Tab-separated table of N, CA and C in Angstrom:
chain	number	residue	atom	x	y	z
X	6	UNK	N	61.126	-1.589	62.519
X	6	UNK	CA	59.840	-0.963	62.790
X	6	UNK	C	58.680	-1.873	62.386
X	7	UNK	N	58.768	-2.470	61.182
X	7	UNK	CA	57.694	-3.349	60.742
X	7	UNK	C	58.313	-4.624	60.163
X	8	UNK	N	57.888	-5.747	60.690
X	8	UNK	CA	58.331	-7.036	60.156
X	8	UNK	C	57.378	-7.421	59.030
X	9	UNK	N	57.943	-7.805	57.902
X	9	UNK	CA	57.160	-8.137	56.718
X	9	UNK	C	57.397	-9.600	56.376
X	10	UNK	N	56.320	-10.367	56.381
X	10	UNK	CA	56.390	-11.759	55.944
X	10	UNK	C	55.861	-11.814	54.518
X	11	UNK	N	56.684	-12.322	53.607
X	11	UNK	CA	56.299	-12.404	52.205
X	11	UNK	C	55.997	-13.845	51.836
X	12	UNK	N	54.889	-14.044	51.128
X	12	UNK	CA	54.484	-15.359	50.641
X	12	UNK	C	54.268	-15.254	49.136
X	13	UNK	N	55.256	-15.689	48.387
X	13	UNK	CA	55.169	-15.661	46.928
X	13	UNK	C	54.828	-17.076	46.476
X	14	UNK	N	53.523	-17.380	46.516
X	14	UNK	CA	53.037	-18.748	46.337
X	14	UNK	C	53.494	-19.422	45.052
X	15	UNK	N	53.539	-18.701	43.980
X	15	UNK	CA	53.916	-19.299	42.703
X	15	UNK	C	55.253	-18.815	42.202
X	16	UNK	N	56.077	-18.255	43.101
X	16	UNK	CA	57.344	-17.643	42.717
X	16	UNK	C	57.134	-16.718	41.527
X	17	UNK	N	56.215	-15.786	41.731
X	17	UNK	CA	55.779	-14.883	40.676
X	17	UNK	C	56.622	-13.615	40.581
X	18	UNK	N	57.394	-13.311	41.645
X	18	UNK	CA	58.174	-12.075	41.691
X	18	UNK	C	59.662	-12.374	41.829
X	19	UNK	N	60.468	-11.433	41.380
X	19	UNK	CA	61.922	-11.566	41.529
X	19	UNK	C	62.326	-11.188	42.955
X	20	UNK	N	63.536	-11.529	43.327
X	20	UNK	CA	64.025	-11.164	44.662
X	20	UNK	C	64.078	-9.641	44.811
X	21	UNK	N	64.369	-8.928	43.733
X	21	UNK	CA	64.392	-7.462	43.777
X	21	UNK	C	62.990	-6.890	44.018
X	22	UNK	N	62.000	-7.486	43.388
X	22	UNK	CA	60.615	-7.025	43.590
X	22	UNK	C	60.141	-7.325	45.008
X	23	UNK	N	60.528	-8.474	45.554
X	23	UNK	CA	60.170	-8.798	46.931
X	23	UNK	C	60.835	-7.829	47.910
X	24	UNK	N	62.080	-7.477	47.633
X	24	UNK	CA	62.777	-6.507	48.486
X	24	UNK	C	62.103	-5.138	48.389
X	25	UNK	N	61.657	-4.769	47.202
X	25	UNK	CA	60.932	-3.510	47.027
X	25	UNK	C	59.707	-3.466	47.937
X	26	UNK	N	58.976	-4.571	48.018
X	26	UNK	CA	57.785	-4.631	48.862
X	26	UNK	C	58.161	-4.359	50.318
X	27	UNK	N	59.203	-5.002	50.801
X	27	UNK	CA	59.658	-4.773	52.180
X	27	UNK	C	60.055	-3.317	52.388
X	28	UNK	N	60.823	-2.786	51.444
X	28	UNK	CA	61.306	-1.407	51.566
X	28	UNK	C	60.159	-0.405	51.547
X	29	UNK	N	59.207	-0.616	50.643
X	29	UNK	CA	58.051	0.296	50.545
X	29	UNK	C	57.219	0.240	51.826
X	30	UNK	N	57.015	-0.950	52.368
X	30	UNK	CA	56.229	-1.064	53.607
X	30	UNK	C	56.937	-0.397	54.779
X	31	UNK	N	58.234	-0.552	54.879
X	31	UNK	CA	58.970	0.119	55.953
X	31	UNK	C	58.926	1.629	55.781
X	32	UNK	N	59.019	2.088	54.552
X	32	UNK	CA	58.906	3.523	54.277
X	32	UNK	C	57.507	4.031	54.634
X	33	UNK	N	56.493	3.287	54.229
X	33	UNK	CA	55.107	3.686	54.524
X	33	UNK	C	54.873	3.739	56.034
X	34	UNK	N	55.418	2.782	56.762
X	34	UNK	CA	55.254	2.770	58.223
X	34	UNK	C	55.844	4.032	58.845
X	35	UNK	N	56.996	4.461	58.336
X	35	UNK	CA	57.601	5.715	58.829
X	35	UNK	C	56.744	6.917	58.455
X	36	UNK	N	56.248	6.920	57.240
X	36	UNK	CA	55.455	8.057	56.757
X	36	UNK	C	54.155	8.248	57.537
X	37	UNK	N	53.589	7.163	58.052
X	37	UNK	CA	52.346	7.272	58.829
X	37	UNK	C	52.631	7.292	60.328
X	38	UNK	N	53.929	7.380	60.680
X	38	UNK	CA	54.367	7.442	62.077
X	38	UNK	C	53.889	6.240	62.892
X	39	UNK	N	54.034	5.061	62.318
X	39	UNK	CA	53.703	3.833	63.025
X	39	UNK	C	54.832	3.582	64.022
X	40	UNK	N	54.559	3.804	65.296
X	40	UNK	CA	55.601	3.772	66.314
X	40	UNK	C	55.821	2.395	66.925
X	41	UNK	N	54.772	1.635	67.088
X	41	UNK	CA	54.877	0.325	67.721
X	41	UNK	C	55.436	-0.703	66.740
X	42	UNK	N	56.265	-1.615	67.259
X	42	UNK	CA	56.735	-2.727	66.431
X	42	UNK	C	55.515	-3.456	65.887
X	43	UNK	N	55.482	-3.653	64.576
X	43	UNK	CA	54.314	-4.232	63.925
X	43	UNK	C	54.723	-5.320	62.950
X	44	UNK	N	53.743	-6.122	62.580
X	44	UNK	CA	53.963	-7.179	61.600
X	44	UNK	C	52.853	-7.149	60.560
X	45	UNK	N	53.222	-7.486	59.325
X	45	UNK	CA	52.259	-7.592	58.235
X	45	UNK	C	52.689	-8.748	57.345
X	46	UNK	N	51.715	-9.418	56.778
X	46	UNK	CA	51.971	-10.508	55.848
X	46	UNK	C	51.476	-10.079	54.472
X	47	UNK	N	52.292	-10.346	53.444
X	47	UNK	CA	51.895	-10.025	52.073
X	47	UNK	C	52.017	-11.297	51.237
X	48	UNK	N	50.919	-11.667	50.598
X	48	UNK	CA	50.882	-12.853	49.749
X	48	UNK	C	50.649	-12.430	48.304
X	49	UNK	N	51.420	-13.017	47.420
X	49	UNK	CA	51.287	-12.761	45.981
X	49	UNK	C	50.695	-14.014	45.367
X	50	UNK	N	49.637	-13.816	44.594
X	50	UNK	CA	48.886	-14.974	44.127
X	50	UNK	C	48.391	-14.776	42.699
X	51	UNK	N	47.628	-15.762	42.250
X	51	UNK	CA	47.074	-15.757	40.904
X	51	UNK	C	45.697	-15.090	40.898
X	52	UNK	N	45.230	-14.822	39.718
X	52	UNK	CA	43.901	-14.232	39.564
X	52	UNK	C	42.810	-15.185	40.055
X	53	UNK	N	42.988	-16.472	39.800
X	53	UNK	CA	41.999	-17.462	40.236
X	53	UNK	C	41.898	-17.513	41.756
X	54	UNK	N	43.040	-17.489	42.429
X	54	UNK	CA	43.037	-17.569	43.895
X	54	UNK	C	42.457	-16.325	44.543
X	55	UNK	N	42.782	-15.147	44.008
X	55	UNK	CA	42.230	-13.928	44.605
X	55	UNK	C	40.730	-13.822	44.316
X	56	UNK	N	40.307	-14.368	43.180
X	56	UNK	CA	38.877	-14.417	42.844
X	56	UNK	C	38.141	-15.222	43.916
X	57	UNK	N	38.695	-16.377	44.250
X	57	UNK	CA	38.081	-17.223	45.269
X	57	UNK	C	38.029	-16.522	46.634
X	58	UNK	N	39.117	-15.870	47.006
X	58	UNK	CA	39.144	-15.131	48.281
X	58	UNK	C	38.124	-13.990	48.286
X	59	UNK	N	38.015	-13.287	47.181
X	59	UNK	CA	37.077	-12.172	47.075
X	59	UNK	C	35.638	-12.663	47.213
X	60	UNK	N	35.344	-13.782	46.590
X	60	UNK	CA	34.000	-14.374	46.670
X	60	UNK	C	33.721	-14.858	48.094
X	61	UNK	N	34.677	-15.545	48.669
X	61	UNK	CA	34.513	-16.147	49.988
X	61	UNK	C	34.401	-15.104	51.106
X	62	UNK	N	35.226	-14.074	51.053
X	62	UNK	CA	35.299	-13.117	52.165
X	62	UNK	C	34.512	-11.837	51.955
X	63	UNK	N	34.263	-11.468	50.704
X	63	UNK	CA	33.551	-10.218	50.444
X	63	UNK	C	32.238	-10.427	49.712
X	64	UNK	N	31.980	-11.655	49.265
X	64	UNK	CA	30.749	-11.925	48.533
X	64	UNK	C	30.739	-11.314	47.146
X	65	UNK	N	31.928	-11.014	46.605
X	65	UNK	CA	32.040	-10.419	45.274
X	65	UNK	C	32.663	-11.462	44.352
X	66	UNK	N	31.901	-11.889	43.351
X	66	UNK	CA	32.292	-13.009	42.503
X	66	UNK	C	33.085	-12.541	41.281
X	67	UNK	N	34.243	-11.980	41.545
X	67	UNK	CA	35.163	-11.591	40.470
X	67	UNK	C	36.557	-11.388	41.083
X	68	UNK	N	37.578	-11.475	40.267
X	68	UNK	CA	38.926	-11.216	40.786
X	68	UNK	C	39.095	-9.737	41.102
X	69	UNK	N	40.075	-9.430	41.911
X	69	UNK	CA	40.398	-8.050	42.254
X	69	UNK	C	41.909	-7.922	42.313
X	70	UNK	N	42.394	-6.719	42.478
X	70	UNK	CA	43.846	-6.522	42.488
X	70	UNK	C	44.466	-6.737	43.859
X	71	UNK	N	43.795	-6.275	44.923
X	71	UNK	CA	44.362	-6.379	46.267
X	71	UNK	C	43.247	-6.569	47.285
X	72	UNK	N	43.518	-7.408	48.273
X	72	UNK	CA	42.614	-7.601	49.407
X	72	UNK	C	43.411	-7.375	50.683
X	73	UNK	N	42.772	-6.813	51.684
X	73	UNK	CA	43.400	-6.595	52.988
X	73	UNK	C	42.528	-7.207	54.060
X	74	UNK	N	43.168	-7.887	54.980
X	74	UNK	CA	42.476	-8.514	56.100
X	74	UNK	C	43.120	-8.023	57.392
X	75	UNK	N	42.515	-7.006	58.006
X	75	UNK	CA	43.050	-6.442	59.246
X	75	UNK	C	42.780	-7.391	60.402
X	76	UNK	N	43.769	-7.544	61.278
X	76	UNK	CA	43.630	-8.465	62.399
X	76	UNK	C	43.244	-7.792	63.712
X	77	UNK	N	43.397	-6.482	63.791
X	77	UNK	CA	43.141	-5.834	65.073
X	77	UNK	C	42.115	-4.713	64.982
X	78	UNK	N	41.078	-4.948	64.232
X	78	UNK	CA	40.085	-3.892	64.052
X	78	UNK	C	38.707	-4.293	64.566
X	79	UNK	N	38.686	-4.932	65.753
X	79	UNK	CA	37.388	-5.356	66.305
X	79	UNK	C	36.405	-4.192	66.435
X	80	UNK	N	36.929	-3.018	66.690
X	80	UNK	CA	36.072	-1.847	66.876
X	80	UNK	C	35.745	-1.175	65.549
X	81	UNK	N	36.362	-1.651	64.476
X	81	UNK	CA	36.170	-1.001	63.187
X	81	UNK	C	37.132	0.161	62.985
X	82	UNK	N	37.983	0.413	63.974
X	82	UNK	CA	38.966	1.494	63.900
X	82	UNK	C	40.338	0.908	64.192
X	83	UNK	N	41.365	1.407	63.536
X	83	UNK	CA	42.719	0.960	63.784
X	83	UNK	C	43.162	1.440	65.162
X	84	UNK	N	43.763	0.545	65.947
X	84	UNK	CA	44.277	0.881	67.273
X	84	UNK	C	45.800	0.786	67.232
X	85	UNK	N	46.511	1.927	67.204
X	85	UNK	CA	47.967	1.890	67.082
X	85	UNK	C	48.669	1.317	68.310
X	86	UNK	N	47.968	1.140	69.411
X	86	UNK	CA	48.591	0.612	70.628
X	86	UNK	C	48.112	-0.800	70.945
X	87	UNK	N	47.526	-1.492	69.978
X	87	UNK	CA	46.987	-2.831	70.171
X	87	UNK	C	48.051	-3.747	70.763
X	88	UNK	N	47.792	-4.325	71.925
X	88	UNK	CA	48.680	-5.249	72.647
X	88	UNK	C	50.012	-4.631	73.059
X	89	UNK	N	50.144	-3.317	72.978
X	89	UNK	CA	51.391	-2.665	73.360
X	89	UNK	C	51.720	-2.945	74.822
X	90	UNK	N	50.695	-2.998	75.675
X	90	UNK	CA	50.897	-3.237	77.097
X	90	UNK	C	51.474	-4.622	77.374
X	91	UNK	N	51.334	-5.552	76.453
X	91	UNK	CA	51.863	-6.902	76.625
X	91	UNK	C	53.265	-7.064	76.030
X	92	UNK	N	53.745	-5.997	75.403
X	92	UNK	CA	55.052	-6.066	74.761
X	92	UNK	C	55.056	-6.877	73.479
X	93	UNK	N	53.895	-7.102	72.920
X	93	UNK	CA	53.772	-7.883	71.689
X	93	UNK	C	53.737	-6.966	70.476
X	94	UNK	N	54.209	-7.448	69.341
X	94	UNK	CA	54.089	-6.629	68.133
X	94	UNK	C	52.627	-6.510	67.726
X	95	UNK	N	52.328	-5.431	67.059
X	95	UNK	CA	50.990	-5.184	66.548
X	95	UNK	C	50.839	-5.973	65.246
X	96	UNK	N	50.033	-7.021	65.278
X	96	UNK	CA	49.787	-7.832	64.083
X	96	UNK	C	48.753	-7.106	63.227
X	97	UNK	N	49.229	-6.396	62.223
X	97	UNK	CA	48.340	-5.564	61.419
X	97	UNK	C	47.385	-6.391	60.571
X	98	UNK	N	47.888	-7.453	59.951
X	98	UNK	CA	47.024	-8.282	59.132
X	98	UNK	C	47.709	-8.749	57.872
X	99	UNK	N	46.876	-9.117	56.914
X	99	UNK	CA	47.354	-9.729	55.676
X	99	UNK	C	46.927	-8.899	54.465
X	100	UNK	N	47.850	-8.812	53.531
X	100	UNK	CA	47.582	-8.190	52.234
X	100	UNK	C	47.763	-9.288	51.191
X	101	UNK	N	46.814	-9.408	50.275
X	101	UNK	CA	46.905	-10.394	49.192
X	101	UNK	C	46.845	-9.619	47.874
X	102	UNK	N	47.823	-9.885	47.013
X	102	UNK	CA	47.921	-9.148	45.750
X	102	UNK	C	47.933	-10.131	44.581
X	103	UNK	N	47.120	-9.827	43.586
X	103	UNK	CA	47.075	-10.605	42.351
X	103	UNK	C	48.161	-10.094	41.407
X	104	UNK	N	49.174	-10.918	41.159
X	104	UNK	CA	50.275	-10.509	40.290
X	104	UNK	C	49.800	-10.267	38.855
X	105	UNK	N	48.882	-11.081	38.294
X	105	UNK	CA	48.391	-10.751	36.957
X	105	UNK	C	47.722	-9.364	36.893
X	106	UNK	N	47.058	-8.960	37.975
X	106	UNK	CA	46.471	-7.624	38.008
X	106	UNK	C	47.562	-6.551	38.008
X	107	UNK	N	48.642	-6.792	38.737
X	107	UNK	CA	49.746	-5.832	38.757
X	107	UNK	C	50.257	-5.632	37.333
X	108	UNK	N	50.494	-6.726	36.632
X	108	UNK	CA	51.003	-6.651	35.261
X	108	UNK	C	50.049	-5.896	34.343
X	109	UNK	N	48.771	-6.251	34.411
X	109	UNK	CA	47.765	-5.647	33.531
X	109	UNK	C	47.570	-4.159	33.831
X	110	UNK	N	47.456	-3.835	35.104
X	110	UNK	CA	47.219	-2.432	35.483
X	110	UNK	C	48.439	-1.564	35.202
X	111	UNK	N	49.631	-2.090	35.356
X	111	UNK	CA	50.833	-1.320	35.012
X	111	UNK	C	50.792	-0.955	33.532
X	112	UNK	N	50.434	-1.915	32.691
X	112	UNK	CA	50.332	-1.656	31.250
X	112	UNK	C	49.213	-0.667	30.958
X	113	UNK	N	48.047	-0.872	31.606
X	113	UNK	CA	46.894	0.007	31.373
X	113	UNK	C	47.188	1.457	31.765
X	114	UNK	N	47.906	1.653	32.875
X	114	UNK	CA	48.186	3.003	33.376
X	114	UNK	C	49.483	3.574	32.823
X	115	UNK	N	50.220	2.781	32.070
X	115	UNK	CA	51.430	3.267	31.428
X	115	UNK	C	52.582	3.526	32.385
X	116	UNK	N	52.667	2.745	33.442
X	116	UNK	CA	53.836	2.882	34.313
X	116	UNK	C	54.442	1.511	34.597
X	117	UNK	N	55.502	1.503	35.364
X	117	UNK	CA	56.249	0.269	35.583
X	117	UNK	C	55.499	-0.724	36.474
X	118	UNK	N	55.885	-1.981	36.334
X	118	UNK	CA	55.371	-3.034	37.200
X	118	UNK	C	55.664	-2.680	38.657
X	119	UNK	N	56.862	-2.168	38.917
X	119	UNK	CA	57.268	-1.844	40.282
X	119	UNK	C	56.403	-0.728	40.864
X	120	UNK	N	56.053	0.267	40.074
X	120	UNK	CA	55.198	1.363	40.554
X	120	UNK	C	53.819	0.812	40.929
X	121	UNK	N	53.264	-0.056	40.088
X	121	UNK	CA	51.940	-0.620	40.371
X	121	UNK	C	51.998	-1.561	41.575
X	122	UNK	N	53.054	-2.336	41.676
X	122	UNK	CA	53.234	-3.221	42.828
X	122	UNK	C	53.292	-2.394	44.114
X	123	UNK	N	54.088	-1.354	44.125
X	123	UNK	CA	54.207	-0.491	45.308
X	123	UNK	C	52.871	0.177	45.623
X	124	UNK	N	52.158	0.620	44.594
X	124	UNK	CA	50.850	1.241	44.786
X	124	UNK	C	49.901	0.292	45.507
X	125	UNK	N	49.830	-0.955	45.050
X	125	UNK	CA	48.903	-1.911	45.655
X	125	UNK	C	49.338	-2.309	47.059
X	126	UNK	N	50.631	-2.401	47.293
X	126	UNK	CA	51.137	-2.700	48.636
X	126	UNK	C	50.752	-1.583	49.602
X	127	UNK	N	50.987	-0.340	49.202
X	127	UNK	CA	50.645	0.800	50.058
X	127	UNK	C	49.132	0.878	50.249
X	128	UNK	N	48.377	0.641	49.198
X	128	UNK	CA	46.914	0.664	49.291
X	128	UNK	C	46.437	-0.356	50.322
X	129	UNK	N	46.933	-1.581	50.215
X	129	UNK	CA	46.560	-2.620	51.170
X	129	UNK	C	46.990	-2.282	52.585
X	130	UNK	N	48.183	-1.735	52.732
X	130	UNK	CA	48.708	-1.344	54.041
X	130	UNK	C	47.825	-0.275	54.691
X	131	UNK	N	47.430	0.725	53.918
X	131	UNK	CA	46.572	1.780	54.467
X	131	UNK	C	45.219	1.217	54.903
X	132	UNK	N	44.698	0.249	54.174
X	132	UNK	CA	43.457	-0.407	54.616
X	132	UNK	C	43.656	-1.062	55.981
X	133	UNK	N	44.808	-1.697	56.189
X	133	UNK	CA	45.083	-2.326	57.478
X	133	UNK	C	45.117	-1.306	58.611
X	134	UNK	N	45.446	-0.069	58.272
X	134	UNK	CA	45.514	1.008	59.269
X	134	UNK	C	44.186	1.730	59.438
X	135	UNK	N	43.149	1.256	58.758
X	135	UNK	CA	41.830	1.847	58.934
X	135	UNK	C	41.405	2.830	57.861
X	136	UNK	N	42.272	3.101	56.890
X	136	UNK	CA	41.876	3.973	55.781
X	136	UNK	C	40.885	3.219	54.902
X	137	UNK	N	39.988	3.967	54.273
X	137	UNK	CA	39.019	3.349	53.382
X	137	UNK	C	38.637	4.343	52.297
X	138	UNK	N	37.834	3.899	51.361
X	138	UNK	CA	37.389	4.773	50.267
X	138	UNK	C	35.926	4.495	49.940
X	139	UNK	N	35.115	4.439	51.002
X	139	UNK	CA	33.692	4.152	50.832
X	139	UNK	C	32.900	5.401	50.428
X	140	UNK	N	33.455	6.576	50.666
X	140	UNK	CA	32.812	7.808	50.220
X	140	UNK	C	33.894	8.749	49.688
X	141	UNK	N	33.479	9.852	49.092
X	141	UNK	CA	34.408	10.772	48.431
X	141	UNK	C	35.451	11.342	49.390
X	142	UNK	N	35.039	11.690	50.600
X	142	UNK	CA	35.964	12.275	51.576
X	142	UNK	C	37.034	11.256	51.993
X	143	UNK	N	36.610	10.026	52.311
X	143	UNK	CA	37.552	8.967	52.682
X	143	UNK	C	38.488	8.655	51.515
X	144	UNK	N	37.918	8.596	50.322
X	144	UNK	CA	38.713	8.287	49.137
X	144	UNK	C	39.798	9.332	48.913
X	145	UNK	N	39.432	10.596	49.053
X	145	UNK	CA	40.412	11.674	48.861
X	145	UNK	C	41.525	11.568	49.892
X	146	UNK	N	41.164	11.322	51.147
X	146	UNK	CA	42.158	11.213	52.213
X	146	UNK	C	43.098	10.029	51.959
X	147	UNK	N	42.524	8.881	51.622
X	147	UNK	CA	43.341	7.683	51.419
X	147	UNK	C	44.243	7.818	50.203
X	148	UNK	N	43.695	8.271	49.087
X	148	UNK	CA	44.486	8.358	47.868
X	148	UNK	C	45.543	9.452	47.947
X	149	UNK	N	45.268	10.506	48.692
X	149	UNK	CA	46.278	11.544	48.916
X	149	UNK	C	47.432	10.976	49.725
X	150	UNK	N	47.129	10.265	50.805
X	150	UNK	CA	48.159	9.656	51.643
X	150	UNK	C	48.966	8.644	50.832
X	151	UNK	N	48.276	7.850	50.041
X	151	UNK	CA	48.931	6.853	49.192
X	151	UNK	C	49.944	7.504	48.268
X	152	UNK	N	49.519	8.550	47.591
X	152	UNK	CA	50.397	9.209	46.624
X	152	UNK	C	51.549	9.921	47.329
X	153	UNK	N	51.304	10.484	48.515
X	153	UNK	CA	52.383	11.113	49.287
X	153	UNK	C	53.463	10.092	49.629
X	154	UNK	N	53.040	8.914	50.054
X	154	UNK	CA	53.987	7.856	50.414
X	154	UNK	C	54.796	7.420	49.197
X	155	UNK	N	54.110	7.173	48.094
X	155	UNK	CA	54.791	6.728	46.879
X	155	UNK	C	55.722	7.814	46.333
X	156	UNK	N	55.278	9.058	46.387
X	156	UNK	CA	56.087	10.185	45.914
X	156	UNK	C	57.356	10.304	46.753
X	157	UNK	N	57.210	10.247	48.065
X	157	UNK	CA	58.385	10.400	48.944
X	157	UNK	C	59.322	9.206	48.826
X	158	UNK	N	58.813	8.051	48.406
X	158	UNK	CA	59.657	6.875	48.189
X	158	UNK	C	60.386	6.967	46.831
X	159	UNK	N	59.851	7.744	45.916
X	159	UNK	CA	60.442	7.870	44.593
X	159	UNK	C	59.693	7.119	43.513
X	160	UNK	N	58.453	6.708	43.830
X	160	UNK	CA	57.619	6.021	42.842
X	160	UNK	C	56.292	6.734	42.640
X	161	UNK	N	56.349	8.056	42.652
X	161	UNK	CA	55.152	8.833	42.380
X	161	UNK	C	54.745	8.695	40.930
X	162	UNK	N	53.599	9.220	40.614
X	162	UNK	CA	53.068	9.068	39.246
X	162	UNK	C	54.021	9.570	38.184
X	163	UNK	N	54.674	10.697	38.428
X	163	UNK	CA	55.566	11.254	37.424
X	163	UNK	C	56.932	10.583	37.416
X	164	UNK	N	57.174	9.718	38.421
X	164	UNK	CA	58.507	9.106	38.533
X	164	UNK	C	58.504	7.633	38.148
X	165	UNK	N	57.379	7.104	37.696
X	165	UNK	CA	57.315	5.665	37.445
X	165	UNK	C	58.016	5.260	36.172
């Protein structure tokens, strides 16, 4: 259903953690009823590198935990049938995750590294699908969907 390209630039994650990312993304794709064959790229990086990306692409001069770069949102809305007529996979975009942020936030929130990793992967994935949290209504919708996906996967807040 969804092809996942993983880029672990500094070999920061174990093979089990990388497999978790693939599994969570495939689960999330089913949960949101993503019907078209799709592709997503996930890069794991350092705090310094994500800081540079955040400054360069968002004009925010500080590191962050996750960035998403949607490839098919020219209209500002996710199009689930993008290039379907050509028989091409839907190139959703790129997710970039700061591994030091995963470690720190897992400790801060008192749950496992894997729960925080899955949370950020799903968060980035939902951004690629057009979800956002620019206002209270959008935030509630996105965070509810996020938690539903994680809960149904077995990494909900109470299960971490």
